[in-house]
């Protein structure tokens, strides 16, 4: 654990109580890491303030070293903080090699830890900005034995598709969906649904053609939710009163 990690963890402990594990919540979040009882708004406030006070003195290497340390932390709370810091990092601290995500995803468990790291300000800008570097990383993740990395190959594309129209990003989104569409795990089927629904914002016509062509092979939940989104603009049908 490096010094910056220690500083942040100290603040987390100051603003939370005794670490807890609750079986029901573990099952929902998909991991068994203990958590500090601290709300997400308070956790984000810690990350935002810390970054504001330290960004000017952080080198790119020091920042990526901190993220590596946090993702290897014992608690899910520390791992979550890595994604929060990415949201508040200035552009100069986001210019690292995307291959580092392979290292950061390794210690993560479940959809919640993956999604906190892989969706947000960083992915919404840098995947498009550094697309050449990101392309092979995303494709490699689809072949990983670790389901968290396979999910990451999908959810990393959600934020950029919600931000702007981008032909490169939507193309690799369809490629990765085709690589993973035969999987039955909820972590993958729900991610496919989320990615397709996100692509509708700027690529509605392309999504409509894609699901028509892949109608027989897409996960049923992804097909159902995407069709509803295309027709109604919502994830699910409205209940009649």
CSV table of C-alpha atoms in Angstrom, one decimal:
chain,number,residue,atom,x,y,z
A,1,UNK,CA,0.0,0.0,0.0
A,2,UNK,CA,1.6,3.3,-1.0
A,3,UNK,CA,1.4,6.6,0.9
A,4,UNK,CA,-1.4,8.1,-1.1
A,5,UNK,CA,-3.5,4.9,-0.7
A,6,UNK,CA,-2.9,5.1,3.1
A,7,UNK,CA,-4.1,8.8,3.2
A,8,UNK,CA,-7.3,7.9,1.3
A,9,UNK,CA,-7.9,4.8,3.4
A,10,UNK,CA,-7.5,6.9,6.6
A,11,UNK,CA,-10.2,9.3,5.4
A,12,UNK,CA,-12.5,6.4,4.6
A,13,UNK,CA,-12.0,4.9,8.0
A,14,UNK,CA,-12.6,8.3,9.7
A,15,UNK,CA,-16.0,8.7,8.0
A,16,UNK,CA,-17.2,5.1,8.3
A,17,UNK,CA,-17.8,2.5,11.0
A,18,UNK,CA,-16.6,-1.1,11.4
A,19,UNK,CA,-16.1,-3.0,8.2
A,20,UNK,CA,-19.0,-5.3,7.4
A,21,UNK,CA,-20.0,-8.2,5.2
A,22,UNK,CA,-23.6,-9.0,4.5
A,23,UNK,CA,-24.3,-12.2,2.6
A,24,UNK,CA,-27.4,-10.9,0.8
A,25,UNK,CA,-25.6,-7.8,-0.4
A,26,UNK,CA,-22.5,-9.9,-1.3
A,27,UNK,CA,-24.7,-12.0,-3.6
A,28,UNK,CA,-26.2,-9.0,-5.3
A,29,UNK,CA,-22.9,-7.2,-5.8
A,30,UNK,CA,-21.2,-10.4,-6.9
A,31,UNK,CA,-18.2,-10.3,-4.5
A,32,UNK,CA,-17.1,-11.4,-1.1
A,33,UNK,CA,-14.8,-8.5,-0.2
A,34,UNK,CA,-15.6,-6.7,3.0
A,35,UNK,CA,-16.8,-3.1,2.9
A,36,UNK,CA,-16.6,0.0,5.0
A,37,UNK,CA,-20.1,1.3,5.9
A,38,UNK,CA,-19.9,4.6,4.0
A,39,UNK,CA,-22.3,6.0,1.5
A,40,UNK,CA,-21.3,6.5,-2.1
A,41,UNK,CA,-21.9,10.3,-2.0
A,42,UNK,CA,-19.5,10.5,1.0
A,43,UNK,CA,-17.0,8.3,-0.7
A,44,UNK,CA,-17.2,10.4,-3.9
A,45,UNK,CA,-16.7,13.5,-1.8
A,46,UNK,CA,-13.5,12.1,-0.4
A,47,UNK,CA,-12.2,11.2,-3.8
A,48,UNK,CA,-13.1,14.5,-5.4
A,49,UNK,CA,-11.5,16.5,-2.6
A,50,UNK,CA,-8.4,14.4,-2.5
A,51,UNK,CA,-7.9,14.7,-6.2
A,52,UNK,CA,-8.5,18.5,-6.1
A,53,UNK,CA,-5.8,18.9,-3.4
A,54,UNK,CA,-3.2,16.5,-5.0
A,55,UNK,CA,-3.7,16.5,-8.8
A,56,UNK,CA,-1.2,19.3,-9.3
A,57,UNK,CA,1.6,17.4,-7.7
A,58,UNK,CA,0.9,13.9,-9.0
A,59,UNK,CA,2.9,12.5,-11.8
A,60,UNK,CA,1.2,10.1,-14.2
A,61,UNK,CA,3.3,7.3,-12.8
A,62,UNK,CA,2.3,8.1,-9.2
A,63,UNK,CA,-1.4,8.2,-10.2
A,64,UNK,CA,-1.3,4.9,-11.9
A,65,UNK,CA,0.6,3.4,-9.0
A,66,UNK,CA,-2.1,4.6,-6.7
A,67,UNK,CA,-4.8,3.1,-8.8
A,68,UNK,CA,-2.9,-0.2,-8.8
A,69,UNK,CA,-2.6,-0.1,-5.1
A,70,UNK,CA,-6.4,0.7,-4.6
A,71,UNK,CA,-7.5,-2.1,-6.9
A,72,UNK,CA,-5.4,-4.5,-4.8
A,73,UNK,CA,-6.9,-3.2,-1.6
A,74,UNK,CA,-8.5,-5.6,0.8
A,75,UNK,CA,-11.9,-3.9,0.8
A,76,UNK,CA,-14.4,-3.4,-1.9
A,77,UNK,CA,-14.5,0.2,-0.8
A,78,UNK,CA,-10.9,0.7,-1.8
A,79,UNK,CA,-11.4,-0.9,-5.1
A,80,UNK,CA,-14.4,1.3,-5.7
A,81,UNK,CA,-12.3,4.4,-5.0
A,82,UNK,CA,-10.0,3.6,-7.9
A,83,UNK,CA,-13.0,4.2,-10.3
A,84,UNK,CA,-14.0,7.4,-8.4
A,85,UNK,CA,-10.6,8.9,-8.7
A,86,UNK,CA,-10.6,8.2,-12.4
A,87,UNK,CA,-13.8,10.3,-12.7
A,88,UNK,CA,-12.1,13.3,-11.0
A,89,UNK,CA,-8.7,13.0,-12.5
A,90,UNK,CA,-7.7,15.9,-14.9
A,91,UNK,CA,-7.0,15.0,-18.5
A,92,UNK,CA,-3.2,14.9,-18.0
A,93,UNK,CA,-3.6,12.1,-15.6
A,94,UNK,CA,-5.8,10.0,-17.9
A,95,UNK,CA,-3.1,9.6,-20.6
A,96,UNK,CA,-1.8,6.2,-19.4
A,97,UNK,CA,-1.4,3.0,-21.3
A,98,UNK,CA,-4.9,1.3,-21.5
A,99,UNK,CA,-3.2,-2.1,-20.9
A,100,UNK,CA,-3.0,-1.1,-17.2
A,101,UNK,CA,-6.7,-2.0,-17.0
A,102,UNK,CA,-5.7,-5.6,-17.4
A,103,UNK,CA,-3.8,-5.3,-14.1
A,104,UNK,CA,-6.5,-3.3,-12.4
A,105,UNK,CA,-9.3,-5.7,-13.3
A,106,UNK,CA,-7.5,-8.8,-12.1
A,107,UNK,CA,-8.3,-8.4,-8.3
A,108,UNK,CA,-11.9,-7.3,-8.9
A,109,UNK,CA,-14.9,-9.5,-8.3
A,110,UNK,CA,-18.5,-9.1,-9.5
A,111,UNK,CA,-20.3,-6.5,-11.6
A,112,UNK,CA,-20.3,-3.6,-9.1
A,113,UNK,CA,-16.5,-3.4,-8.8
A,114,UNK,CA,-16.0,-3.7,-12.6
A,115,UNK,CA,-18.7,-1.2,-13.5
A,116,UNK,CA,-17.3,1.5,-11.1
A,117,UNK,CA,-13.9,1.2,-12.7
A,118,UNK,CA,-15.0,0.9,-16.3
A,119,UNK,CA,-17.9,3.4,-16.7
A,120,UNK,CA,-17.7,7.1,-16.1
A,121,UNK,CA,-15.6,10.2,-17.2
A,122,UNK,CA,-12.5,8.2,-18.2
A,123,UNK,CA,-14.1,5.7,-20.5
A,124,UNK,CA,-16.5,8.3,-22.0
A,125,UNK,CA,-13.5,10.3,-23.3
A,126,UNK,CA,-10.4,8.3,-23.5
A,127,UNK,CA,-11.6,5.2,-25.3
A,128,UNK,CA,-12.5,7.4,-28.3
A,129,UNK,CA,-9.4,9.6,-27.9
A,130,UNK,CA,-7.0,6.6,-27.6
A,131,UNK,CA,-9.0,4.2,-29.7
A,132,UNK,CA,-6.0,2.7,-31.5
A,133,UNK,CA,-4.5,1.7,-28.1
A,134,UNK,CA,-7.8,0.6,-26.7
A,135,UNK,CA,-9.0,-1.6,-29.6
A,136,UNK,CA,-6.7,-4.5,-28.9
A,137,UNK,CA,-7.2,-4.3,-25.2
A,138,UNK,CA,-11.0,-4.5,-25.6
A,139,UNK,CA,-10.7,-7.5,-28.0
A,140,UNK,CA,-8.3,-9.3,-25.7
A,141,UNK,CA,-10.7,-8.9,-22.8
A,142,UNK,CA,-13.3,-10.9,-24.7
A,143,UNK,CA,-11.0,-13.9,-24.6
A,144,UNK,CA,-10.1,-13.7,-21.0
A,145,UNK,CA,-10.8,-16.6,-18.6
A,146,UNK,CA,-11.8,-14.0,-16.0
A,147,UNK,CA,-15.5,-13.1,-16.4
A,148,UNK,CA,-14.8,-9.6,-15.0
A,149,UNK,CA,-12.6,-8.8,-17.9
A,150,UNK,CA,-15.1,-10.2,-20.4
A,151,UNK,CA,-17.7,-8.0,-18.8
A,152,UNK,CA,-15.3,-5.1,-19.0
A,153,UNK,CA,-14.9,-5.6,-22.7
A,154,UNK,CA,-18.6,-4.6,-23.0
A,155,UNK,CA,-19.3,-2.1,-20.2
A,156,UNK,CA,-16.1,0.0,-21.0
A,157,UNK,CA,-18.0,0.9,-24.2
A,158,UNK,CA,-21.2,2.1,-22.5
A,159,UNK,CA,-20.1,5.6,-21.5
A,160,UNK,CA,-18.5,6.5,-24.9
A,161,UNK,CA,-21.6,5.4,-26.8
A,162,UNK,CA,-23.7,7.6,-24.5
A,163,UNK,CA,-21.5,10.6,-25.0
A,164,UNK,CA,-21.3,10.9,-28.8
A,165,UNK,CA,-21.7,9.2,-32.1
A,166,UNK,CA,-18.6,7.2,-33.0
A,167,UNK,CA,-18.4,4.6,-35.8
A,168,UNK,CA,-15.2,3.0,-34.4
A,169,UNK,CA,-16.7,2.5,-30.9
A,170,UNK,CA,-20.1,1.1,-32.1
A,171,UNK,CA,-18.3,-1.3,-34.5
A,172,UNK,CA,-16.2,-2.8,-31.8
A,173,UNK,CA,-19.2,-2.9,-29.5
A,174,UNK,CA,-21.0,-5.1,-32.1
A,175,UNK,CA,-17.8,-7.2,-32.5
A,176,UNK,CA,-17.5,-7.9,-28.8
A,177,UNK,CA,-21.2,-8.7,-28.4
A,178,UNK,CA,-20.8,-11.3,-31.2
A,179,UNK,CA,-17.8,-12.8,-29.4
A,180,UNK,CA,-19.7,-13.1,-26.1
A,181,UNK,CA,-23.4,-13.6,-27.1
A,182,UNK,CA,-23.3,-17.4,-26.5
A,183,UNK,CA,-22.5,-17.0,-22.8
A,184,UNK,CA,-25.3,-17.6,-20.3
A,185,UNK,CA,-23.9,-15.8,-17.2
A,186,UNK,CA,-26.0,-12.8,-16.1
A,187,UNK,CA,-22.8,-10.7,-15.8
A,188,UNK,CA,-22.5,-11.0,-19.6
A,189,UNK,CA,-26.1,-11.2,-20.8
A,190,UNK,CA,-27.1,-8.0,-18.8
A,191,UNK,CA,-23.9,-6.2,-20.0
A,192,UNK,CA,-24.8,-7.0,-23.6
A,193,UNK,CA,-28.3,-5.6,-23.0
A,194,UNK,CA,-26.9,-2.4,-21.4
A,195,UNK,CA,-24.4,-1.9,-24.2
A,196,UNK,CA,-27.0,-2.3,-26.9
A,197,UNK,CA,-29.5,0.1,-25.2
A,198,UNK,CA,-26.7,2.6,-24.7
A,199,UNK,CA,-25.8,2.5,-28.4
A,200,UNK,CA,-29.4,3.5,-29.3
A,201,UNK,CA,-28.8,7.1,-28.3
A,202,UNK,CA,-26.6,7.9,-31.3
A,203,UNK,CA,-26.7,4.7,-33.4
A,204,UNK,CA,-30.4,3.7,-33.3
A,205,UNK,CA,-30.5,2.6,-36.9
A,206,UNK,CA,-27.4,0.5,-36.6
A,207,UNK,CA,-28.7,-1.2,-33.5
A,208,UNK,CA,-32.0,-2.0,-35.1
A,209,UNK,CA,-30.2,-3.7,-38.1
A,210,UNK,CA,-27.8,-5.5,-35.7
A,211,UNK,CA,-30.5,-7.1,-33.6
A,212,UNK,CA,-32.5,-8.0,-36.6
A,213,UNK,CA,-29.5,-9.9,-38.1
A,214,UNK,CA,-28.6,-11.4,-34.7
A,215,UNK,CA,-32.2,-12.1,-33.6
A,216,UNK,CA,-31.7,-15.9,-33.1
A,217,UNK,CA,-28.3,-15.7,-31.3
A,218,UNK,CA,-28.5,-12.8,-28.9
A,219,UNK,CA,-29.4,-13.5,-25.2
A,220,UNK,CA,-33.1,-13.3,-24.8
A,221,UNK,CA,-33.0,-10.6,-22.1
A,222,UNK,CA,-30.8,-8.4,-24.3
A,223,UNK,CA,-33.0,-8.8,-27.3
A,224,UNK,CA,-36.2,-8.1,-25.3
A,225,UNK,CA,-34.9,-5.1,-23.5
A,226,UNK,CA,-33.3,-3.6,-26.6
A,227,UNK,CA,-36.5,-4.0,-28.6
A,228,UNK,CA,-38.5,-2.3,-25.9
A,229,UNK,CA,-35.9,0.6,-25.8
A,230,UNK,CA,-36.1,1.0,-29.6
A,231,UNK,CA,-39.9,1.2,-29.5
A,232,UNK,CA,-40.5,3.1,-26.3
A,233,UNK,CA,-37.2,4.8,-25.3
A,234,UNK,CA,-37.4,2.9,-22.0
A,235,UNK,CA,-35.8,-0.3,-20.7
A,236,UNK,CA,-39.2,-2.0,-19.8
A,237,UNK,CA,-42.8,-1.6,-20.8
A,238,UNK,CA,-44.9,0.7,-18.7
A,239,UNK,CA,-47.3,-1.1,-16.5
A,240,UNK,CA,-51.0,-0.4,-17.2
A,241,UNK,CA,-52.9,1.3,-14.4
